[in-house]
JSON list of C-alpha atoms in Angstrom, two decimals:
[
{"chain": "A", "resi": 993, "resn": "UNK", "atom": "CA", "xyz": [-9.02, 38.74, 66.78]},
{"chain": "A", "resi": 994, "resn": "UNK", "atom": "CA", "xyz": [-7.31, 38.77, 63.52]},
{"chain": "A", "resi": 995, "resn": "UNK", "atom": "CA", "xyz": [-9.04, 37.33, 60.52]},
{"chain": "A", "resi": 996, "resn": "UNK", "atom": "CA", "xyz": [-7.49, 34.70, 58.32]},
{"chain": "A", "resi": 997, "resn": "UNK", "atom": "CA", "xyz": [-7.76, 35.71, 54.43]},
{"chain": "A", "resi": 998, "resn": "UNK", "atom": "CA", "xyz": [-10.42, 33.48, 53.10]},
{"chain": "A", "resi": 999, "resn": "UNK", "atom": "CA", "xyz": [-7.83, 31.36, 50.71]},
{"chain": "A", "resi": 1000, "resn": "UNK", "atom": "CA", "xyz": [-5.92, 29.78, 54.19]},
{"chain": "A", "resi": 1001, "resn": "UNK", "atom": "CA", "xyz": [-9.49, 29.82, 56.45]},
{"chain": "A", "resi": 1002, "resn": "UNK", "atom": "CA", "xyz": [-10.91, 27.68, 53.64]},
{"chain": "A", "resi": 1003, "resn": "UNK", "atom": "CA", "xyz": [-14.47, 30.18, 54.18]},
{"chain": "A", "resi": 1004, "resn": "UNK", "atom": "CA", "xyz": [-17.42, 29.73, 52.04]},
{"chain": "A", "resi": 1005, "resn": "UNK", "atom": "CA", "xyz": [-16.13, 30.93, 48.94]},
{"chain": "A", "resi": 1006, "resn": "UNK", "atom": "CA", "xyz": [-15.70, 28.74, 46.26]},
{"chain": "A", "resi": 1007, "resn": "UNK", "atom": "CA", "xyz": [-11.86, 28.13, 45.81]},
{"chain": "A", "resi": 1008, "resn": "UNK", "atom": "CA", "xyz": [-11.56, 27.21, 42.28]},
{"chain": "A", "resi": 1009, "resn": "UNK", "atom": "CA", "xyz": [-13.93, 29.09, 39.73]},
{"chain": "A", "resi": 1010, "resn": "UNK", "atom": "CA", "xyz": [-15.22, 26.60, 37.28]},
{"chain": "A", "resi": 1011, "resn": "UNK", "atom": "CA", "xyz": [-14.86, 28.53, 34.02]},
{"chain": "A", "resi": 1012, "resn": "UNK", "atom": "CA", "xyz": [-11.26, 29.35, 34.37]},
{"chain": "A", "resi": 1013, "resn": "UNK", "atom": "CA", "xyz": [-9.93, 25.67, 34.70]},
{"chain": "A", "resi": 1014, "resn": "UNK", "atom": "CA", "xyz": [-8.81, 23.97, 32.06]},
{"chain": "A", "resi": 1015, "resn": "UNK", "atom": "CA", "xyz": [-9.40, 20.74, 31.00]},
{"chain": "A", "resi": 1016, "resn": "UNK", "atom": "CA", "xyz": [-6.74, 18.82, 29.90]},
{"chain": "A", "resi": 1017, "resn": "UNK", "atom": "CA", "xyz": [-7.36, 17.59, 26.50]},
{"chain": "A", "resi": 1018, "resn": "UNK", "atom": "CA", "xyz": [-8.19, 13.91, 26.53]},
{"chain": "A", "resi": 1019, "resn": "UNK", "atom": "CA", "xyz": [-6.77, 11.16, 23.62]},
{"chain": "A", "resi": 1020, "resn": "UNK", "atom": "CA", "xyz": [-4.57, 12.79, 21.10]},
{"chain": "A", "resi": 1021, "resn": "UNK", "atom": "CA", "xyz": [-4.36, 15.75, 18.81]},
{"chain": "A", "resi": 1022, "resn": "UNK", "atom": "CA", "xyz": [-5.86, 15.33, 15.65]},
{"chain": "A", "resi": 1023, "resn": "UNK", "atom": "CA", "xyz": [-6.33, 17.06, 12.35]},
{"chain": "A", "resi": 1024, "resn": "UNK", "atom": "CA", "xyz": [-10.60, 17.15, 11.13]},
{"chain": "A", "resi": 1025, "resn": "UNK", "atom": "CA", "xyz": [-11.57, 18.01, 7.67]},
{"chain": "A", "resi": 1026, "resn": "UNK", "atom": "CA", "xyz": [-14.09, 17.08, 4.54]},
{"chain": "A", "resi": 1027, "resn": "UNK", "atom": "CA", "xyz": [-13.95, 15.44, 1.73]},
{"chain": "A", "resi": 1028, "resn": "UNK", "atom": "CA", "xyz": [-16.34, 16.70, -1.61]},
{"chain": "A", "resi": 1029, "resn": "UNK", "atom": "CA", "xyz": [-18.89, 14.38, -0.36]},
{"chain": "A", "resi": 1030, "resn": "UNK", "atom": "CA", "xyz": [-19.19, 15.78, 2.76]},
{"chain": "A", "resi": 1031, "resn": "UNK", "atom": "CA", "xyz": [-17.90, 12.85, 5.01]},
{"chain": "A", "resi": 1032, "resn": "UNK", "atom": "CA", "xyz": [-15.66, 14.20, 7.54]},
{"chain": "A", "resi": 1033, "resn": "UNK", "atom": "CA", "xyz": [-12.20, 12.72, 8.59]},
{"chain": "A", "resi": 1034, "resn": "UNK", "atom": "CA", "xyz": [-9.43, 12.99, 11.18]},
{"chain": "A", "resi": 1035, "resn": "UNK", "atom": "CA", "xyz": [-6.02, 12.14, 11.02]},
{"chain": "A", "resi": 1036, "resn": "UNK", "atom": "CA", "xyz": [-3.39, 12.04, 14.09]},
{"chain": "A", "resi": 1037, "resn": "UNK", "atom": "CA", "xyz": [-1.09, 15.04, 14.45]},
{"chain": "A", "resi": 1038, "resn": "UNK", "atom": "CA", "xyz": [1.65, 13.36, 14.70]},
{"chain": "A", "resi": 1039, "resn": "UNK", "atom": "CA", "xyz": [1.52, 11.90, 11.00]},
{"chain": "A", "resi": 1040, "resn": "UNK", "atom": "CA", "xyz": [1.33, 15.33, 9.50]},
{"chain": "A", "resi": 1041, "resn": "UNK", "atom": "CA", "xyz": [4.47, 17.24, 8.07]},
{"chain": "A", "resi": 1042, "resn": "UNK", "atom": "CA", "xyz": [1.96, 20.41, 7.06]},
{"chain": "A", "resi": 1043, "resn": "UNK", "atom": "CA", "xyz": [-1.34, 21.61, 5.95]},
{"chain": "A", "resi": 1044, "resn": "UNK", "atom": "CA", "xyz": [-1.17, 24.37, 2.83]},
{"chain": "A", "resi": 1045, "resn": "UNK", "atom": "CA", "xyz": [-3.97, 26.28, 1.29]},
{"chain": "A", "resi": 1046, "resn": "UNK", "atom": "CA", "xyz": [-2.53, 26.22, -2.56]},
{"chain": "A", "resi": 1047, "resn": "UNK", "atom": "CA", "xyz": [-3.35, 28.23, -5.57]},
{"chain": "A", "resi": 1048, "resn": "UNK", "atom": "CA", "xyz": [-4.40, 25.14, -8.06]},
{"chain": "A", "resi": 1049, "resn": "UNK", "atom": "CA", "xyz": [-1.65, 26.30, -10.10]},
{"chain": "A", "resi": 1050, "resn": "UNK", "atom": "CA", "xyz": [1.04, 25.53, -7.63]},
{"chain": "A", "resi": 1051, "resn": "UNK", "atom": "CA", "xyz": [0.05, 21.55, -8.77]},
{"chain": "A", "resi": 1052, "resn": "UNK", "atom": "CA", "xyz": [1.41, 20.26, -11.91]},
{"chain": "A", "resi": 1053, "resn": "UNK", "atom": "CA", "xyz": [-0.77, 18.01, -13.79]},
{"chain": "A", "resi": 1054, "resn": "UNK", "atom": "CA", "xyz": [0.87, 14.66, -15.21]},
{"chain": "A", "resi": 1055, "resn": "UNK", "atom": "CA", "xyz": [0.08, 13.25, -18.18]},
{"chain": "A", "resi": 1056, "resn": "UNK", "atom": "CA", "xyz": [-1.48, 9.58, -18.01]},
{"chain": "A", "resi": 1057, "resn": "UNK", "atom": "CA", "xyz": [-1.11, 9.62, -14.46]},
{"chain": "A", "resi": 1058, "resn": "UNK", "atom": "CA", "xyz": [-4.28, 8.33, -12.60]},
{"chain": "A", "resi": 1059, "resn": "UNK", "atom": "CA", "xyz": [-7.57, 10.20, -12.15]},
{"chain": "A", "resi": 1060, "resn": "UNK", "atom": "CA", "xyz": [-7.49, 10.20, -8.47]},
{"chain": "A", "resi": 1061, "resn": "UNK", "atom": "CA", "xyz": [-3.88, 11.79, -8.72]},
{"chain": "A", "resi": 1062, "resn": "UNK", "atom": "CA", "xyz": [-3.50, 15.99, -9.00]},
{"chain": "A", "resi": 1063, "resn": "UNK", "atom": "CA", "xyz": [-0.35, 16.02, -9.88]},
{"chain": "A", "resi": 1064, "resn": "UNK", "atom": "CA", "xyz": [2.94, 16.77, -7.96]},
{"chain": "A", "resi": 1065, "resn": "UNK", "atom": "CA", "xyz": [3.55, 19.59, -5.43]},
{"chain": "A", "resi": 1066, "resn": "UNK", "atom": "CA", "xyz": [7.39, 21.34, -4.85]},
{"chain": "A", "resi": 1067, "resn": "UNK", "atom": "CA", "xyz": [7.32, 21.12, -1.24]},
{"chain": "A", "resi": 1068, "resn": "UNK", "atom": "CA", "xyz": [10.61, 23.09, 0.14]},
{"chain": "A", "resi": 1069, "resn": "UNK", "atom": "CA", "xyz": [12.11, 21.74, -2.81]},
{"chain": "A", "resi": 1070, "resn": "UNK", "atom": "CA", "xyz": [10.95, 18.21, -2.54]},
{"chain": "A", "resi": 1071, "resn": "UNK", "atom": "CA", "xyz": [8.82, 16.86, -5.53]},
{"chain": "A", "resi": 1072, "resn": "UNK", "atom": "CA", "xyz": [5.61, 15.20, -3.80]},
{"chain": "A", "resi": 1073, "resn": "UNK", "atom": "CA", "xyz": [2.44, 13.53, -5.16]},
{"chain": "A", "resi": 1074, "resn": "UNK", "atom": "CA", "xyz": [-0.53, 15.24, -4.22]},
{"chain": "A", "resi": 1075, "resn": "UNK", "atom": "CA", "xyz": [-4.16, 13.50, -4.10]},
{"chain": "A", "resi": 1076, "resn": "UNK", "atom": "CA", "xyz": [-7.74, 13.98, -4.54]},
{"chain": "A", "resi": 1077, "resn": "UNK", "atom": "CA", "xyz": [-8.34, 11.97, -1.04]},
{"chain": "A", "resi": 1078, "resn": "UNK", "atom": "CA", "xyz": [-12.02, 11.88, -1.83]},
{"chain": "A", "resi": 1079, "resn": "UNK", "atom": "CA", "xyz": [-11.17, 10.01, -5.16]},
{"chain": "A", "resi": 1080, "resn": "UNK", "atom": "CA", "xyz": [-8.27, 7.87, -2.97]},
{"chain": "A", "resi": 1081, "resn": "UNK", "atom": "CA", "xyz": [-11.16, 6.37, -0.85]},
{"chain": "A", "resi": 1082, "resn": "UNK", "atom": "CA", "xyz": [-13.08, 5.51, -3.61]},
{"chain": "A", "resi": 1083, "resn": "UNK", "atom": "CA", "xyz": [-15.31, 8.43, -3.48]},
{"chain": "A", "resi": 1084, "resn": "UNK", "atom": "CA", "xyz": [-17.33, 9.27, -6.62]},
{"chain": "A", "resi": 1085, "resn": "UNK", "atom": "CA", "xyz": [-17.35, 13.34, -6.16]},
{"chain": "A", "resi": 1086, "resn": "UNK", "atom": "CA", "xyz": [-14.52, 14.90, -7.72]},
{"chain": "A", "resi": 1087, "resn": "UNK", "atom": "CA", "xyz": [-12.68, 17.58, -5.76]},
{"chain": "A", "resi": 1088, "resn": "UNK", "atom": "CA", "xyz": [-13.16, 21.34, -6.89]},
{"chain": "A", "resi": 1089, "resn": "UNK", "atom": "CA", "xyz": [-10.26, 22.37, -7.89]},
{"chain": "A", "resi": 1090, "resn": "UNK", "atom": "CA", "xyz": [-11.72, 25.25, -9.86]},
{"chain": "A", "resi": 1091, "resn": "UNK", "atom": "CA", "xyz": [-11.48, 27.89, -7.15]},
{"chain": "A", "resi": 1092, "resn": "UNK", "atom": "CA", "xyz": [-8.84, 29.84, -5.68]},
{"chain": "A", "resi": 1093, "resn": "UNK", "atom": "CA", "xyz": [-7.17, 27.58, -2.64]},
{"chain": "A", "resi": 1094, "resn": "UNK", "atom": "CA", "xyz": [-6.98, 24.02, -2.09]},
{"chain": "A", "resi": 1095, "resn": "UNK", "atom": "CA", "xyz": [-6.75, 22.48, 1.34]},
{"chain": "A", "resi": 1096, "resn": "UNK", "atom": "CA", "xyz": [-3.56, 20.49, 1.09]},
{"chain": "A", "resi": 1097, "resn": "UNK", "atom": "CA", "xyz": [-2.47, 18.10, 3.99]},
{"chain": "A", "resi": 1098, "resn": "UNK", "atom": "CA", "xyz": [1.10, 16.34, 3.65]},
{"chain": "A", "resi": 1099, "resn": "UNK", "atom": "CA", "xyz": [1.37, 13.56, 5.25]},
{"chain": "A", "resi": 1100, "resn": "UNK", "atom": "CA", "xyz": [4.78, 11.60, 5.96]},
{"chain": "A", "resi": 1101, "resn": "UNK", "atom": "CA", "xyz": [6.59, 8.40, 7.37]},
{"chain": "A", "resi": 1102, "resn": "UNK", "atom": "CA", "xyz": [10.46, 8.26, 7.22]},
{"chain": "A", "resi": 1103, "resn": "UNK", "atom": "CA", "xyz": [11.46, 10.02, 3.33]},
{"chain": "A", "resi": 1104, "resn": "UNK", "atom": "CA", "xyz": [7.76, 9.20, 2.14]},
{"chain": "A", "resi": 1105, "resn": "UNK", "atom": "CA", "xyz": [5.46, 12.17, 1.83]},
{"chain": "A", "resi": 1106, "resn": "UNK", "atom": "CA", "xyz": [1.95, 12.57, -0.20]},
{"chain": "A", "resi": 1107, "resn": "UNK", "atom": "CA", "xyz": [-0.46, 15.42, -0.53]},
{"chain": "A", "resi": 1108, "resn": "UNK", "atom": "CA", "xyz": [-4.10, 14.90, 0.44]},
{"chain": "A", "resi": 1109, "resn": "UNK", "atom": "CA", "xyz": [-6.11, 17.30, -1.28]},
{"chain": "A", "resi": 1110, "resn": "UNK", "atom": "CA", "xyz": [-9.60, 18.11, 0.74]},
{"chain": "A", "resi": 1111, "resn": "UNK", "atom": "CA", "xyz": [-12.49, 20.02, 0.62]},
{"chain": "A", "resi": 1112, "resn": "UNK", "atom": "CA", "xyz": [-11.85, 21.43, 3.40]},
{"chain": "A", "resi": 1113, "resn": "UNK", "atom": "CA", "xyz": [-10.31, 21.88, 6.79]},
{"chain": "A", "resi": 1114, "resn": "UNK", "atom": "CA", "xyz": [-12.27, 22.49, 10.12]},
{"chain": "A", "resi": 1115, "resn": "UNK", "atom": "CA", "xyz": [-9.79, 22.06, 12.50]},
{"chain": "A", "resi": 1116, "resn": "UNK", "atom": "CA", "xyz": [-7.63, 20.74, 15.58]},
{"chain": "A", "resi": 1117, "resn": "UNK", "atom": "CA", "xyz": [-9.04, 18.61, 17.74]},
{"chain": "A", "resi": 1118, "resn": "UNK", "atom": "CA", "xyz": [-8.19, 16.19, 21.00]},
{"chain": "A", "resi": 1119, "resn": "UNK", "atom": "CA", "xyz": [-9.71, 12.80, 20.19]},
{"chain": "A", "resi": 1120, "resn": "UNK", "atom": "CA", "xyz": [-9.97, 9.75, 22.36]},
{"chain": "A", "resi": 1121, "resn": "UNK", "atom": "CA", "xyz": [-8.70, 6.25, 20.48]},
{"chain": "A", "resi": 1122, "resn": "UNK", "atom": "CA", "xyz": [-9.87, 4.26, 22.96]},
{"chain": "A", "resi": 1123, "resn": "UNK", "atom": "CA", "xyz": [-13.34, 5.14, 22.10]},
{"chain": "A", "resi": 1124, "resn": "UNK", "atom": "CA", "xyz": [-13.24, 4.27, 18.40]},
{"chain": "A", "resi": 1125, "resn": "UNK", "atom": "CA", "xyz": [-15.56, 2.07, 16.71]},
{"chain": "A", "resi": 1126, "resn": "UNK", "atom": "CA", "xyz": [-15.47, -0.11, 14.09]},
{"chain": "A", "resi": 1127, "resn": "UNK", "atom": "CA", "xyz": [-16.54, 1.62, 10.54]},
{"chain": "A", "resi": 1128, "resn": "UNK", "atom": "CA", "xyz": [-19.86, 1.24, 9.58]},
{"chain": "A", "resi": 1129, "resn": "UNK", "atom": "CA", "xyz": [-21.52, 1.61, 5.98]},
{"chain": "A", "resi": 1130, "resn": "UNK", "atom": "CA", "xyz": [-18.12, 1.95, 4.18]},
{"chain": "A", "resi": 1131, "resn": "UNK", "atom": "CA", "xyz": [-17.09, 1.31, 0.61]},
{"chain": "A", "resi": 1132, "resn": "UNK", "atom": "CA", "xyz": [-14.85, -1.65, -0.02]},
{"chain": "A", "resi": 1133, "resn": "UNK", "atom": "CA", "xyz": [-12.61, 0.79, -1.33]},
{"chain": "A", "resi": 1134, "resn": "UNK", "atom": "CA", "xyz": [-12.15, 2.99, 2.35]},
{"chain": "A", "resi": 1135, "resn": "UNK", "atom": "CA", "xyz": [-11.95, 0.19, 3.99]},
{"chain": "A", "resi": 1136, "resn": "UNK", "atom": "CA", "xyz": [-8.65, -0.90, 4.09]},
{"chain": "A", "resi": 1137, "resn": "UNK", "atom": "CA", "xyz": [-7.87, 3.31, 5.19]},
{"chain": "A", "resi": 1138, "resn": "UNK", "atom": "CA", "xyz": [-9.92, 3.98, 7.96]},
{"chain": "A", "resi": 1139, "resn": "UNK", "atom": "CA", "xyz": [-8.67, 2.46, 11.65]},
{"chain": "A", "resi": 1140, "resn": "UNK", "atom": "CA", "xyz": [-12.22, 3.02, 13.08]},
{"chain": "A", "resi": 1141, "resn": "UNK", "atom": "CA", "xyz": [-14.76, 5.82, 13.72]},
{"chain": "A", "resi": 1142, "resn": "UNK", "atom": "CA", "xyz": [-16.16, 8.15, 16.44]},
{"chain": "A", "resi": 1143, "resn": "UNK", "atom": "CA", "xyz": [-20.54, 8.40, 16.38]},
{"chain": "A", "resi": 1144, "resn": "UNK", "atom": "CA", "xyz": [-20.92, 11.73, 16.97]},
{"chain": "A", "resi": 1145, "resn": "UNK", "atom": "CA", "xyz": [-24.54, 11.96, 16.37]},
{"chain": "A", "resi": 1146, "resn": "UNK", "atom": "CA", "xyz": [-26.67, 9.06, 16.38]},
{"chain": "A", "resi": 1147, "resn": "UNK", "atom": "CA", "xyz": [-29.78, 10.32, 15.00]},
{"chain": "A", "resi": 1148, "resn": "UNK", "atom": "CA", "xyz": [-27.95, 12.36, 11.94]},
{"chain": "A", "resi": 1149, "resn": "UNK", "atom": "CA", "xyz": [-26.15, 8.61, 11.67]},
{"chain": "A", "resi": 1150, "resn": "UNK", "atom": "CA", "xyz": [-22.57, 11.24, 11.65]},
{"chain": "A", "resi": 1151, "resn": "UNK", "atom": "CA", "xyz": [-19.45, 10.20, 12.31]},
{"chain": "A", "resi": 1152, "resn": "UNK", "atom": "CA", "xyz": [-15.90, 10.79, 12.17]},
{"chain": "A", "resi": 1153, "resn": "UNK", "atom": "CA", "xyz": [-13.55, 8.82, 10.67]},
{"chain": "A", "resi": 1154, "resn": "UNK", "atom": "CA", "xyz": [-10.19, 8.11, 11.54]},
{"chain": "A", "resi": 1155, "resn": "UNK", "atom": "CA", "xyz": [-7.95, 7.23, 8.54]},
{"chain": "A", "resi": 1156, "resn": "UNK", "atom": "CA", "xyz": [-4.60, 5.35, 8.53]},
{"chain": "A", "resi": 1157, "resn": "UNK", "atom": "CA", "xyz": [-1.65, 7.54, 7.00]},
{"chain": "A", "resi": 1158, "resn": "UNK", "atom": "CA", "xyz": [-0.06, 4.74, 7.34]},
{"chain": "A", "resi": 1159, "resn": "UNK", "atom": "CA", "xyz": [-2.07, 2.89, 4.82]},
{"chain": "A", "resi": 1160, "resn": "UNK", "atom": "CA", "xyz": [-2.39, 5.49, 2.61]},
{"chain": "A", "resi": 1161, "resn": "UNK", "atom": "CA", "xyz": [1.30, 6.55, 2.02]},
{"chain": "A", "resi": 1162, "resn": "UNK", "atom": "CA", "xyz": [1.70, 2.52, 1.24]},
{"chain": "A", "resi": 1163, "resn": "UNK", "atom": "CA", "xyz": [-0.81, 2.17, -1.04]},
{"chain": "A", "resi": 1164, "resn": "UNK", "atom": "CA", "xyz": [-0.82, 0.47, -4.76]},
{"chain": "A", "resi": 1165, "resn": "UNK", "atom": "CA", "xyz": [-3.21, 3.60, -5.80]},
{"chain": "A", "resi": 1166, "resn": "UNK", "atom": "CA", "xyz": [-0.11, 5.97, -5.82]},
{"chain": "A", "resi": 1167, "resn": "UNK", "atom": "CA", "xyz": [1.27, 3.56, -8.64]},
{"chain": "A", "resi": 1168, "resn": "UNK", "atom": "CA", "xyz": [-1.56, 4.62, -10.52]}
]
């Protein structure tokens, strides 16, 4: 009698091992990071031409231009406006910029692109739109930025916020 190998006899053994499928990713791709205050952020993927860790000195103050507004960036030789995004949303902690990189994010739409300096960056990650919420306990002055947020731990009262690049790169507040 001649055996069958176990893979065509479908035998006892288990034919897929658990912990070497991969799950594929649910929602969309997005980009996670802080702002000074803590409060931690995503932004889709798609909306993002590049994240930089820059020397402070590679942004060039400009006089009289607004508080929330570092200065201006040469990105591959295109002049760009670069952010404190904490300050953007109305946030009263000022970035650090004494130290010796800042988290840059570029975000863009058509020929627009804008700098979003953050505290920091903590990573890639696939996140499900359909189960966004509405914001909760947000300043007046987020508000009109966010498109919703994710409860990721109930008890902590932490969440994740989603922001709209597409408000922000419209906004008055670049006008100063």
């Amino acid at each position: 009698m001649v055996s069958k190998p176990d893979f065509l006899s479908g035998g006892s053994q288990d034919h897929f091992r658990p912990e070497l499928q991969v799950e594929s990713p649910e929602g969309e791709l997005h980009l996670r990071f802080y702002i000074p205050s803590h409060q931690e952020f995503a932004l889709p993927a798609t909306g993002i031409r590049e994240v930089m860790e820059l020397s402070p000195d590679r942004i060039t103050p400009i006089p009289n231009a607004s508080p929330l507004l570092l200065g201006t960036l040469n990105l591959r030789g295109r002049v760009i406006w670069v952010a404190d995004l904490g300050q953007f949303l109305g946030e009263a902690t000022a970035l650090n910029t004494d130290r010796a990189e800042i988290p840059v994010i570029a975000i863009e739409d058509q020929d627009t692109i804008v700098g979003l300096a953050v505290d920091e960056i903590g990573g890639m990650d696939w996140l499900d739109v359909q189960n966004l919420m509405l914001p909760t306990h947000v300043l007046d002055t987020m508000a009109p930025f966010l498109r919703g947020e994710w409860l990721l731990d109930a008890k902590k009262n932490q969440c994740l916020r989603l922001l709209d690049q597409m408000a922000i790169l419209r906004s008055a507040r670049w006008a100063g």
